[in-house]
Tab-separated table of C-alpha atoms in Angstrom:
chain	number	residue	atom	x	y	z
A	1	UNK	CA	-15.308	-3.842	13.135
A	2	UNK	CA	-12.233	-1.487	12.132
A	3	UNK	CA	-12.942	0.862	9.308
A	4	UNK	CA	-9.240	0.269	8.441
A	5	UNK	CA	-7.797	-2.740	9.978
A	6	UNK	CA	-8.481	-7.074	10.109
A	7	UNK	CA	-7.128	-9.206	13.014
A	8	UNK	CA	-5.894	-12.796	12.572
A	9	UNK	CA	-4.430	-13.978	15.827
A	10	UNK	CA	-1.407	-10.933	16.607
A	11	UNK	CA	-1.260	-10.078	12.985
A	12	UNK	CA	-3.064	-7.003	11.851
A	13	UNK	CA	-4.305	-6.598	7.922
A	14	UNK	CA	-5.050	-3.336	5.755
A	15	UNK	CA	-5.058	-2.409	2.356
A	16	UNK	CA	-3.717	1.540	0.913
A	17	UNK	CA	-4.571	2.963	-1.926
A	18	UNK	CA	-2.063	4.489	-3.987
A	19	UNK	CA	-2.794	6.607	-6.839
A	20	UNK	CA	-0.524	4.845	-10.022
A	21	UNK	CA	1.855	7.910	-10.333
A	22	UNK	CA	3.315	6.308	-7.186
A	23	UNK	CA	2.823	2.864	-7.535
A	24	UNK	CA	5.362	3.488	-10.704
A	25	UNK	CA	8.168	6.009	-9.092
A	26	UNK	CA	8.252	5.381	-5.461
A	27	UNK	CA	7.471	8.759	-2.718
A	28	UNK	CA	5.874	6.921	0.609
A	29	UNK	CA	1.799	6.823	1.674
A	30	UNK	CA	1.301	6.993	4.651
A	31	UNK	CA	-1.182	4.555	7.334
A	32	UNK	CA	-2.926	5.883	10.462
A	33	UNK	CA	-2.385	3.384	12.885
A	34	UNK	CA	-4.973	2.087	15.703
A	35	UNK	CA	-2.999	3.599	18.715
A	36	UNK	CA	-2.861	7.056	16.933
A	37	UNK	CA	0.636	6.978	15.221
A	38	UNK	CA	1.182	7.100	11.599
A	39	UNK	CA	3.249	4.988	10.012
A	40	UNK	CA	5.022	6.009	6.911
A	41	UNK	CA	5.168	3.264	4.425
A	42	UNK	CA	8.079	3.985	1.735
A	43	UNK	CA	7.345	3.013	-1.733
A	44	UNK	CA	10.398	2.549	-4.069
A	45	UNK	CA	10.974	3.754	-7.482
A	46	UNK	CA	13.374	1.077	-8.421
A	47	UNK	CA	10.432	-1.491	-7.587
A	48	UNK	CA	7.611	-0.302	-8.900
A	49	UNK	CA	4.102	-1.440	-7.134
A	50	UNK	CA	2.121	-3.987	-8.364
A	51	UNK	CA	-1.804	-3.883	-8.024
A	52	UNK	CA	-3.059	-6.626	-5.110
A	53	UNK	CA	0.893	-6.883	-3.578
A	54	UNK	CA	1.454	-6.986	-0.417
A	55	UNK	CA	4.236	-5.771	2.419
A	56	UNK	CA	5.054	-7.631	5.876
A	57	UNK	CA	5.856	-4.903	8.408
A	58	UNK	CA	7.562	-6.409	11.005
A	59	UNK	CA	6.230	-5.969	14.930
A	60	UNK	CA	3.231	-3.116	13.655
A	61	UNK	CA	0.681	-5.761	14.586
A	62	UNK	CA	-0.800	-6.594	18.166
A	63	UNK	CA	0.858	-6.290	21.206
A	64	UNK	CA	1.564	-10.546	22.150
A	65	UNK	CA	-0.243	-10.969	25.575
A	66	UNK	CA	2.250	-13.233	27.529
A	67	UNK	CA	5.311	-11.630	25.812
A	68	UNK	CA	5.558	-8.183	27.468
A	69	UNK	CA	7.422	-5.789	24.267
A	70	UNK	CA	6.347	-7.907	21.612
A	71	UNK	CA	3.710	-7.538	18.467
A	72	UNK	CA	2.464	-9.003	15.624
A	73	UNK	CA	2.299	-8.148	12.118
A	74	UNK	CA	0.779	-5.478	9.437
A	75	UNK	CA	0.171	-7.174	6.211
A	76	UNK	CA	-0.526	-4.362	3.935
A	77	UNK	CA	-2.392	-5.260	0.582
A	78	UNK	CA	-1.718	-2.323	-2.080
A	79	UNK	CA	-4.350	-0.876	-4.460
A	80	UNK	CA	-3.835	0.840	-7.319
A	81	UNK	CA	-5.570	3.860	-7.989
A	82	UNK	CA	-5.938	4.137	-12.300
A	83	UNK	CA	-7.183	7.295	-13.629
A	84	UNK	CA	-10.932	7.226	-14.839
A	85	UNK	CA	-10.087	8.374	-18.063
A	86	UNK	CA	-6.743	9.843	-20.449
A	87	UNK	CA	-6.706	12.195	-22.706
A	88	UNK	CA	-5.588	11.351	-26.292
A	89	UNK	CA	-1.981	13.505	-25.752
A	90	UNK	CA	-1.628	11.755	-22.526
A	91	UNK	CA	-2.082	8.022	-23.739
A	92	UNK	CA	0.270	8.324	-26.470
A	93	UNK	CA	2.997	10.124	-24.208
A	94	UNK	CA	2.216	6.857	-22.160
A	95	UNK	CA	3.017	4.921	-25.787
A	96	UNK	CA	6.508	6.232	-25.526
A	97	UNK	CA	7.207	6.185	-21.876
A	98	UNK	CA	6.199	2.779	-20.530
A	99	UNK	CA	7.399	-0.755	-22.515
A	100	UNK	CA	4.698	-2.826	-24.427
A	101	UNK	CA	5.337	-6.464	-22.460
């Protein structure tokens, strides 16, 4: 088995870990593909990423044998990494910044 990817038919599945600050404010995560390329996964500041949310990247899966030039899709699941601890000051700042929902 591959350490990063699982395969379902022509589709690949992977989990990408995102620091909480990137999930909330945006940035770019990267994923090393089986063919050696690094795939950039933009994270929008306008739409925060939730823990466990998924994204499908069309055409980044396995080659389809009977359809040259076509590929399956890549299914990315995001694992948002939360800080292990926060100081009292950090907690207070977050209470003022983030809305209580």
